[in-house]
Tab-separated table of C-alpha atoms and ligand atoms in Angstrom:
chain	number	residue	atom	x	y	z
A	1	MET	CA	-2.418	-29.665	3.742
A	2	THR	CA	-1.139	-26.355	2.352
A	3	THR	CA	2.018	-25.754	0.347
A	4	THR	CA	3.382	-23.757	3.290
A	5	GLU	CA	2.914	-26.694	5.662
A	6	LEU	CA	4.767	-28.839	3.173
A	7	GLY	CA	7.611	-26.311	3.224
A	8	LEU	CA	7.138	-25.514	-0.451
A	9	PRO	CA	7.342	-21.990	-1.772
A	10	ALA	CA	3.789	-20.656	-1.890
A	11	LEU	CA	4.552	-18.120	-4.605
A	12	ARG	CA	4.531	-18.935	-8.288
A	13	THR	CA	6.192	-16.729	-10.853
A	14	VAL	CA	4.241	-16.679	-14.076
A	15	ARG	CA	6.298	-16.721	-17.238
A	16	ALA	CA	5.958	-13.194	-18.575
A	17	THR	CA	5.881	-14.566	-22.085
A	18	ALA	CA	2.932	-16.912	-21.383
A	19	PRO	CA	0.691	-17.337	-24.449
A	20	ARG	CA	-2.095	-14.792	-24.812
A	21	ASP	CA	-5.541	-15.894	-23.643
A	22	PRO	CA	-7.751	-15.553	-26.774
A	23	ALA	CA	-10.576	-14.398	-24.479
A	24	ARG	CA	-8.628	-11.268	-23.508
A	25	PRO	CA	-10.061	-8.340	-25.473
A	26	ALA	CA	-7.927	-6.074	-27.618
A	27	ASP	CA	-8.038	-3.373	-24.958
A	28	ARG	CA	-4.801	-1.498	-24.324
A	29	ARG	CA	-5.652	-0.910	-20.682
A	30	LEU	CA	-5.205	-3.268	-17.724
A	31	VAL	CA	-8.552	-5.036	-17.819
A	32	ASP	CA	-9.530	-8.252	-16.053
A	33	ARG	CA	-12.166	-10.945	-16.503
A	34	PHE	CA	-14.513	-9.225	-14.078
A	35	GLY	CA	-14.748	-5.909	-15.892
A	36	ARG	CA	-12.347	-4.021	-13.648
A	37	VAL	CA	-9.743	-1.671	-15.116
A	38	ALA	CA	-6.551	-1.015	-13.150
A	39	THR	CA	-5.552	2.640	-13.283
A	40	ASP	CA	-3.854	2.956	-9.878
A	41	LEU	CA	-0.263	1.672	-9.708
A	42	ARG	CA	1.281	0.981	-6.286
A	43	ILE	CA	5.055	0.923	-6.540
A	44	SER	CA	7.229	-0.553	-3.821
A	45	LEU	CA	10.582	1.232	-3.970
A	46	THR	CA	12.392	-0.939	-1.438
A	47	ASP	CA	11.614	-3.731	1.014
A	48	ARG	CA	13.782	-2.079	3.682
A	49	CYS	CA	12.345	-0.152	6.580
A	50	ASN	CA	13.778	1.862	9.452
A	51	LEU	CA	10.953	0.871	11.822
A	52	ARG	CA	10.157	-2.646	13.008
A	53	CYS	CA	6.415	-2.551	13.634
A	54	THR	CA	5.554	-5.660	15.619
A	55	TYR	CA	2.632	-6.527	13.340
A	56	CYS	CA	4.760	-6.207	10.208
A	57	MET	CA	8.219	-7.681	10.751
A	58	PRO	CA	10.452	-9.196	13.433
A	59	ALA	CA	12.789	-7.082	15.607
A	60	GLU	CA	15.858	-8.185	13.658
A	61	GLY	CA	14.321	-7.178	10.328
A	62	LEU	CA	14.167	-9.484	7.314
A	63	ASP	CA	16.587	-10.795	4.695
A	64	TRP	CA	16.524	-7.674	2.536
A	65	MET	CA	16.377	-7.941	-1.215
A	66	PRO	CA	19.913	-7.905	-2.710
A	67	ARG	CA	20.582	-4.598	-4.498
A	68	ALA	CA	21.193	-6.353	-7.816
A	69	GLU	CA	17.651	-7.751	-7.706
A	70	GLN	CA	16.107	-4.345	-7.152
A	71	LEU	CA	15.077	-2.364	-10.204
A	72	THR	CA	17.462	0.457	-11.007
A	73	ASP	CA	16.016	3.971	-11.276
A	74	ASP	CA	16.217	3.720	-15.077
A	75	GLU	CA	14.358	0.394	-15.109
A	76	LEU	CA	11.764	1.748	-12.726
A	77	VAL	CA	11.036	4.907	-14.696
A	78	ARG	CA	10.802	2.883	-17.891
A	79	LEU	CA	8.103	0.688	-16.331
A	80	ILE	CA	6.285	3.730	-14.942
A	81	GLY	CA	6.377	5.297	-18.414
A	82	ILE	CA	4.919	2.129	-19.966
A	83	ALA	CA	2.195	2.066	-17.304
A	84	VAL	CA	1.176	5.666	-17.975
A	85	HIS	CA	1.667	5.850	-21.761
A	86	ASP	CA	0.627	2.365	-22.836
A	87	LEU	CA	-1.618	0.984	-20.099
A	88	GLY	CA	-3.761	3.902	-18.968
A	89	VAL	CA	-2.422	4.174	-15.406
A	90	ARG	CA	-3.474	7.524	-13.946
A	91	GLU	CA	-2.377	7.332	-10.305
A	92	LEU	CA	1.002	6.416	-8.856
A	93	ARG	CA	1.524	5.667	-5.181
A	94	PHE	CA	5.102	5.180	-4.017
A	95	THR	CA	5.469	2.933	-1.001
A	96	GLY	CA	7.643	0.163	0.422
A	97	GLY	CA	9.235	-0.884	2.842
A	98	GLU	CA	9.969	2.727	3.579
A	99	PRO	CA	10.053	4.779	0.354
A	100	LEU	CA	12.105	7.584	1.943
A	101	LEU	CA	14.980	5.076	2.213
A	102	ARG	CA	15.208	4.831	-1.580
A	103	ARG	CA	18.066	6.891	-2.927
A	104	GLY	CA	16.984	8.865	-5.944
A	105	LEU	CA	13.358	9.024	-4.787
A	106	GLU	CA	12.901	12.669	-5.744
A	107	ASP	CA	14.418	12.020	-9.186
A	108	VAL	CA	12.050	9.107	-9.850
A	109	ILE	CA	9.133	11.286	-8.770
A	110	ALA	CA	10.224	14.214	-10.922
A	111	VAL	CA	10.481	12.015	-14.033
A	112	SER	CA	7.063	10.498	-13.252
A	113	ALA	CA	5.537	13.944	-12.814
A	114	ALA	CA	6.804	14.977	-16.250
A	115	LEU	CA	4.853	12.209	-18.000
A	116	THR	CA	1.861	13.027	-20.189
A	117	PRO	CA	-0.852	12.720	-19.062
A	118	ARG	CA	0.555	13.838	-15.729
A	119	PRO	CA	-0.293	11.114	-13.174
A	120	ASP	CA	-1.549	11.904	-9.692
A	121	ILE	CA	1.377	11.124	-7.381
A	122	SER	CA	1.160	10.121	-3.734
A	123	LEU	CA	3.428	8.560	-1.141
A	124	THR	CA	2.865	6.288	1.849
A	125	THR	CA	5.554	6.774	4.489
A	126	ASN	CA	6.219	6.143	8.155
A	127	GLY	CA	7.183	9.822	8.398
A	128	VAL	CA	10.668	9.284	9.852
A	129	GLY	CA	12.911	11.824	8.128
A	130	LEU	CA	9.946	13.438	6.383
A	131	ALA	CA	10.455	16.811	8.086
A	132	ARG	CA	13.616	17.490	6.093
A	133	ARG	CA	12.343	15.907	2.858
A	134	ALA	CA	8.778	17.236	2.579
A	135	ALA	CA	9.576	20.415	0.636
A	136	ARG	CA	11.813	18.540	-1.838
A	137	LEU	CA	9.157	15.871	-2.330
A	138	ALA	CA	6.527	18.501	-3.053
A	139	ALA	CA	8.870	20.268	-5.479
A	140	ALA	CA	9.549	16.958	-7.248
A	141	GLY	CA	5.829	16.434	-7.848
A	142	VAL	CA	4.235	14.569	-4.924
A	143	ASN	CA	0.616	15.741	-4.613
A	144	ARG	CA	-0.319	14.209	-1.276
A	145	LEU	CA	0.829	11.698	1.234
A	146	ASN	CA	-0.217	9.227	3.889
A	147	VAL	CA	1.714	8.915	7.116
A	148	SER	CA	1.397	5.805	9.253
A	149	LEU	CA	0.735	6.569	12.893
A	150	ASP	CA	-0.703	3.973	15.269
A	151	THR	CA	-0.453	5.844	18.562
A	152	LEU	CA	0.038	9.307	20.055
A	153	ARG	CA	1.922	8.008	23.087
A	154	SER	CA	5.690	7.899	22.806
A	155	ASP	CA	6.142	4.834	24.986
A	156	ARG	CA	3.608	2.948	22.897
A	157	PHE	CA	5.094	4.220	19.666
A	158	ALA	CA	8.479	2.867	20.790
A	159	ALA	CA	6.890	-0.463	21.771
A	160	ILE	CA	4.944	-0.888	18.510
A	161	THR	CA	7.636	0.291	16.096
A	162	ARG	CA	10.616	-0.719	18.261
A	163	ARG	CA	12.045	2.766	17.642
A	164	ASP	CA	11.538	5.940	19.701
A	165	ARG	CA	10.647	8.301	16.826
A	166	LEU	CA	7.144	9.652	17.531
A	167	SER	CA	8.206	13.317	17.638
A	168	ASP	CA	9.998	12.905	14.286
A	169	VAL	CA	6.837	11.564	12.700
A	170	LEU	CA	4.672	14.375	14.105
A	171	ASP	CA	7.195	16.946	12.840
A	172	GLY	CA	7.143	15.256	9.442
A	173	MET	CA	3.375	15.533	9.210
A	174	GLU	CA	3.463	19.254	9.970
A	175	ALA	CA	6.279	19.745	7.457
A	176	ALA	CA	4.241	17.944	4.800
A	177	ARG	CA	1.326	20.270	5.359
A	178	ALA	CA	3.614	23.311	5.313
A	179	ALA	CA	5.010	22.082	1.985
A	180	GLY	CA	1.497	22.131	0.533
A	181	LEU	CA	0.985	18.362	0.430
A	182	SER	CA	-2.712	18.174	1.019
A	183	PRO	CA	-4.514	16.363	2.433
A	184	VAL	CA	-2.087	14.687	4.811
A	185	LYS	CA	-3.756	11.402	5.676
A	186	ILE	CA	-2.972	9.278	8.705
A	187	ASN	CA	-3.034	5.475	8.375
A	188	THR	CA	-3.703	3.694	11.657
A	189	VAL	CA	-3.756	-0.014	12.420
A	190	LEU	CA	-5.382	-0.838	15.763
A	191	LEU	CA	-4.153	-3.928	17.598
A	192	ARG	CA	-6.198	-5.565	20.310
A	193	GLY	CA	-4.844	-4.890	23.787
A	194	VAL	CA	-2.072	-2.665	22.375
A	195	ASN	CA	-3.576	0.574	21.028
A	196	ASP	CA	-7.262	-0.206	20.482
A	197	ASP	CA	-8.152	2.202	23.306
A	198	GLU	CA	-6.800	5.131	21.236
A	199	ALA	CA	-9.363	5.345	18.433
A	200	VAL	CA	-11.096	8.372	19.971
A	201	ASP	CA	-7.846	10.169	20.905
A	202	LEU	CA	-6.467	9.680	17.411
A	203	LEU	CA	-9.599	11.079	15.803
A	204	ARG	CA	-9.624	14.084	18.179
A	205	PHE	CA	-6.005	14.732	17.245
A	206	ALA	CA	-6.704	14.422	13.523
A	207	VAL	CA	-9.757	16.692	13.645
A	208	ALA	CA	-7.905	19.338	15.670
A	209	ARG	CA	-4.878	19.329	13.333
A	210	ARG	CA	-6.894	18.924	10.119
A	211	PHE	CA	-5.346	15.598	9.168
A	212	GLU	CA	-7.550	12.960	7.545
A	213	LEU	CA	-7.549	9.794	9.646
A	214	ARG	CA	-8.134	6.319	8.192
A	215	PHE	CA	-8.164	3.138	10.217
A	216	ILE	CA	-6.958	0.010	8.403
A	217	GLU	CA	-8.053	-3.450	9.495
A	218	GLN	CA	-5.056	-5.634	10.188
A	219	MET	CA	-4.547	-8.115	7.336
A	220	PRO	CA	-2.779	-11.493	7.163
A	221	LEU	CA	0.371	-10.062	5.600
A	222	ASP	CA	2.867	-10.038	8.469
A	223	ALA	CA	6.252	-11.656	7.934
A	224	GLN	CA	5.787	-13.749	11.065
A	225	HIS	CA	2.436	-15.201	9.885
A	226	GLY	CA	0.985	-14.435	13.310
A	227	TRP	CA	-2.291	-12.784	12.206
A	228	GLN	CA	-5.392	-14.252	13.785
A	229	ARG	CA	-8.844	-13.307	12.684
A	230	ALA	CA	-10.317	-13.605	16.174
A	231	GLU	CA	-7.726	-11.121	17.455
A	232	MET	CA	-8.101	-8.399	14.856
A	233	VAL	CA	-9.896	-5.141	15.595
A	234	THR	CA	-12.762	-4.960	13.103
A	235	ALA	CA	-14.371	-1.984	11.369
A	236	GLY	CA	-17.388	-2.655	13.580
A	237	ASP	CA	-15.244	-2.378	16.724
A	238	ILE	CA	-13.632	0.837	15.468
A	239	LEU	CA	-16.905	2.529	14.561
A	240	ALA	CA	-18.492	1.518	17.868
A	241	ALA	CA	-15.562	3.040	19.757
A	242	LEU	CA	-15.692	6.271	17.736
A	243	ARG	CA	-19.452	6.606	18.200
A	244	THR	CA	-18.974	6.840	21.980
A	245	ALA	CA	-17.484	10.291	21.397
A	246	PHE	CA	-18.498	11.497	17.904
A	247	HIS	CA	-21.515	11.637	15.671
A	248	LEU	CA	-20.641	9.834	12.430
A	249	ALA	CA	-22.735	10.131	9.276
A	250	PRO	CA	-21.957	8.403	5.946
A	251	ASP	CA	-20.249	10.980	3.739
A	252	GLY	CA	-22.785	10.371	0.959
A	253	HIS	CA	-20.239	10.341	-1.860
A	254	ASP	CA	-19.977	7.467	-4.291
A	255	ARG	CA	-16.963	5.568	-3.001
A	256	GLY	CA	-15.811	4.434	-6.437
A	257	ALA	CA	-12.592	2.449	-6.141
A	258	ALA	CA	-11.555	4.122	-2.881
A	259	PRO	CA	-10.648	1.554	-0.231
A	260	ALA	CA	-11.915	3.688	2.663
A	261	GLU	CA	-15.545	3.996	3.673
A	262	ARG	CA	-15.822	7.556	4.942
A	263	TRP	CA	-17.907	9.207	7.633
A	264	VAL	CA	-18.459	12.892	8.339
A	265	VAL	CA	-17.464	13.667	11.927
A	266	ASP	CA	-19.799	15.797	14.063
A	267	GLY	CA	-21.375	17.467	11.037
A	268	GLY	CA	-18.055	18.122	9.271
A	269	PRO	CA	-15.960	19.256	7.617
A	270	ALA	CA	-13.704	16.567	9.144
A	271	THR	CA	-14.123	12.997	7.928
A	272	VAL	CA	-12.795	9.650	9.105
A	273	GLY	CA	-12.240	6.581	6.957
A	274	VAL	CA	-12.185	2.874	7.682
A	275	ILE	CA	-10.483	0.445	5.327
A	276	ALA	CA	-12.213	-2.821	6.139
A	277	SER	CA	-10.299	-5.127	3.809
A	278	VAL	CA	-11.116	-8.173	5.921
A	279	THR	CA	-14.676	-7.714	7.175
A	280	ARG	CA	-16.081	-5.583	4.310
A	281	PRO	CA	-13.924	-6.376	1.294
A	282	PHE	CA	-14.123	-4.049	-1.696
A	283	CYS	CA	-12.399	-6.250	-4.286
A	284	SER	CA	-15.182	-5.864	-6.853
A	285	ALA	CA	-14.264	-2.187	-7.253
A	286	CYS	CA	-10.489	-2.648	-7.040
A	287	ASP	CA	-8.552	-0.587	-9.591
A	288	ARG	CA	-5.039	-1.437	-8.426
A	289	THR	CA	-1.987	-3.026	-9.961
A	290	ARG	CA	1.214	-3.468	-7.979
A	291	LEU	CA	4.893	-3.445	-8.805
A	292	THR	CA	7.438	-4.781	-6.310
A	293	ALA	CA	10.929	-3.336	-5.883
A	294	ASP	CA	12.333	-6.298	-7.823
A	295	GLY	CA	10.052	-5.709	-10.784
A	296	GLN	CA	7.285	-8.248	-10.202
A	297	VAL	CA	3.702	-7.351	-11.101
A	298	ARG	CA	1.098	-8.426	-8.572
A	299	SER	CA	-2.597	-8.118	-9.332
A	300	CYS	CA	-3.530	-8.111	-5.625
A	301	LEU	CA	-1.906	-7.765	-2.200
A	302	PHE	CA	-2.846	-11.409	-1.660
A	303	ALA	CA	-1.856	-12.713	-5.101
A	304	ARG	CA	-0.085	-16.051	-5.137
A	305	THR	CA	1.435	-15.484	-8.554
A	306	GLU	CA	3.697	-12.734	-9.870
A	307	THR	CA	4.804	-11.744	-13.338
A	308	ASP	CA	8.489	-11.012	-13.796
A	309	LEU	CA	8.861	-7.743	-15.711
A	310	ARG	CA	12.466	-7.352	-14.585
A	311	ALA	CA	13.411	-10.432	-16.614
A	312	LEU	CA	11.806	-8.841	-19.673
A	313	LEU	CA	13.543	-5.512	-19.056
A	314	ARG	CA	16.927	-7.149	-18.622
A	315	GLY	CA	16.304	-9.551	-21.498
A	316	GLY	CA	15.872	-6.753	-24.020
A	317	SER	CA	12.087	-6.841	-24.508
A	318	SER	CA	10.355	-3.937	-26.197
A	319	ASP	CA	7.953	-1.598	-24.400
A	320	GLU	CA	5.038	-3.252	-26.184
A	321	GLU	CA	6.146	-6.746	-25.082
A	322	ILE	CA	6.425	-5.565	-21.502
A	323	ALA	CA	3.061	-3.795	-21.672
A	324	ASP	CA	1.437	-6.952	-23.008
A	325	ALA	CA	2.940	-9.110	-20.242
A	326	TRP	CA	1.510	-6.617	-17.730
A	327	ARG	CA	-1.914	-6.874	-19.406
A	328	THR	CA	-1.742	-10.677	-19.213
A	329	ALA	CA	-0.864	-10.478	-15.522
A	330	MET	CA	-3.874	-8.294	-14.761
A	331	TRP	CA	-6.208	-10.338	-16.941
A	332	GLY	CA	-5.547	-13.178	-14.480
A	333	LYS	CA	-6.595	-11.127	-11.442
A	334	LEU	CA	-8.947	-13.120	-9.214
A	335	ALA	CA	-12.405	-11.887	-8.241
A	336	GLY	CA	-11.445	-11.422	-4.598
A	337	HIS	CA	-8.583	-11.695	-2.131
A	338	GLY	CA	-9.918	-14.971	-0.746
A	339	ILE	CA	-9.184	-14.323	2.936
A	340	ASP	CA	-12.498	-15.993	3.747
A	341	ASP	CA	-11.922	-19.038	1.554
A	342	PRO	CA	-11.312	-22.247	3.506
A	343	GLY	CA	-8.136	-22.844	1.490
A	344	PHE	CA	-6.721	-19.331	1.992
A	345	VAL	CA	-2.934	-19.284	2.222
A	346	GLN	CA	-1.123	-16.098	3.128
A	347	PRO	CA	1.280	-14.945	0.405
A	348	ASP	CA	4.963	-15.565	1.057
A	349	ARG	CA	5.837	-11.941	0.458
A	350	PRO	CA	5.045	-9.879	3.539
A	351	MET	CA	3.394	-6.462	3.305
A	352	SER	CA	6.792	-4.764	3.637
A	353	ALA	CA	8.012	-6.420	0.421
A	354	ILE	CA	4.787	-5.925	-1.534
A	355	GLY	CA	4.073	-2.310	-0.711
A	356	GLY	CA	1.018	-1.343	1.294
B	1	LIG	N1	6.771	2.335	5.463
B	1	LIG	C1	5.609	2.981	4.933
B	1	LIG	C2	4.601	3.254	6.015
B	1	LIG	O1	4.851	2.916	7.171
B	1	LIG	O2	3.571	3.829	5.700
B	1	LIG	C3	4.951	2.247	3.774
B	1	LIG	C4	4.823	0.764	3.854
B	1	LIG	S1	3.760	0.154	5.137
B	1	LIG	C5	3.799	-1.567	4.764
B	1	LIG	C6	2.184	0.728	4.569
B	1	LIG	C7	1.060	0.603	5.537
B	1	LIG	O3	0.765	-0.755	5.737
B	1	LIG	C8	1.302	1.186	6.919
B	1	LIG	O4	0.272	2.083	7.218
B	1	LIG	C9	1.244	-0.005	7.840
B	1	LIG	O5	0.701	0.311	9.089
B	1	LIG	C10	0.334	-0.923	7.065
B	1	LIG	N2	0.460	-2.334	7.412
B	1	LIG	C11	1.567	-3.053	7.597
B	1	LIG	N3	1.250	-4.334	7.876
B	1	LIG	C12	-0.086	-4.419	7.852
B	1	LIG	C13	-1.028	-5.454	8.046
B	1	LIG	N4	-0.651	-6.688	8.328
B	1	LIG	N5	-2.335	-5.174	7.922
B	1	LIG	C14	-2.756	-3.919	7.627
B	1	LIG	N6	-1.917	-2.892	7.424
B	1	LIG	C15	-0.600	-3.138	7.543
């Protein structure tokens, strides 16, 4: 019987002041027991969203995080500074919830962009409201962004997201390109019987408009806990569908820590990516560390423990104490996400509150 079935909270907060494991080397970076080094920080700016994607959250939304629990801008930029200066983080991705809903977003980005060394800065957004923000985001220091788009049909868009905003999102993508944010990537989740007949149309659209399309396998991270492995559209399904219309060749580049496997489409230059987190996991190359909007470090999307940096910030800890708690958190990172383990239990925090 799992903790969830027993009605117990499945998440454990690790005391940020836990004693240091003597086996942890005196490395100032975010290293783990398996030789990985986390240099890519995913920051959730809010758990709120203005869409209600059926595979992410219920129509009525969720119990949003109280404002007082959310990190203030000052707390957030202090943690980002520690990550870059003390822990060797080189990439920042702002996400959520919907990051464009965070007041002060451009200010947080501008401060992050002024750090030395200057981190690479990207944003994952649903694109609603992006058309009027893209130029300001670029000026603040965003280098590139990913826009989530699961369908090109407005009726389907309204059914999947429960909001009729497709044209807004398409305008936002064009505005991002016009603002010099390049490449603009599209993130697509295919759902069986809902939009899985659109793989080819989406790739045609992306190739024609010079957007870089990436399909993401649906993961067990929905608030409703309704994910079923047998129902998900796999990387194999996606590639088979695409190959009915395109010639796909492996792009030949070393993938490194990139989550997407990439293929060159019809001889190039366009490429398409597939992020097969479930059927072809890439945990052994993972270089990510995650910070939630309420200041919890997670070593993995599927982590069942979190480390409370907000308590340290608000308790008067020094930068070095906070950095060391972050190192301890990452030292405990597991070898893999465990979706295939018989005892796998979905984390309590849904994707929208972790940051995808
Ligand atoms: N609101 C922003 C957006 O829509 O891009 C950022 C947050 S959203 C959680 C980030 C990405 O996660 C989106 O592309 C969304 O489609 C994807 N996503 C949400 N739930 C997912 C799930 N269960 N499995 C795989 N991807 C998921």
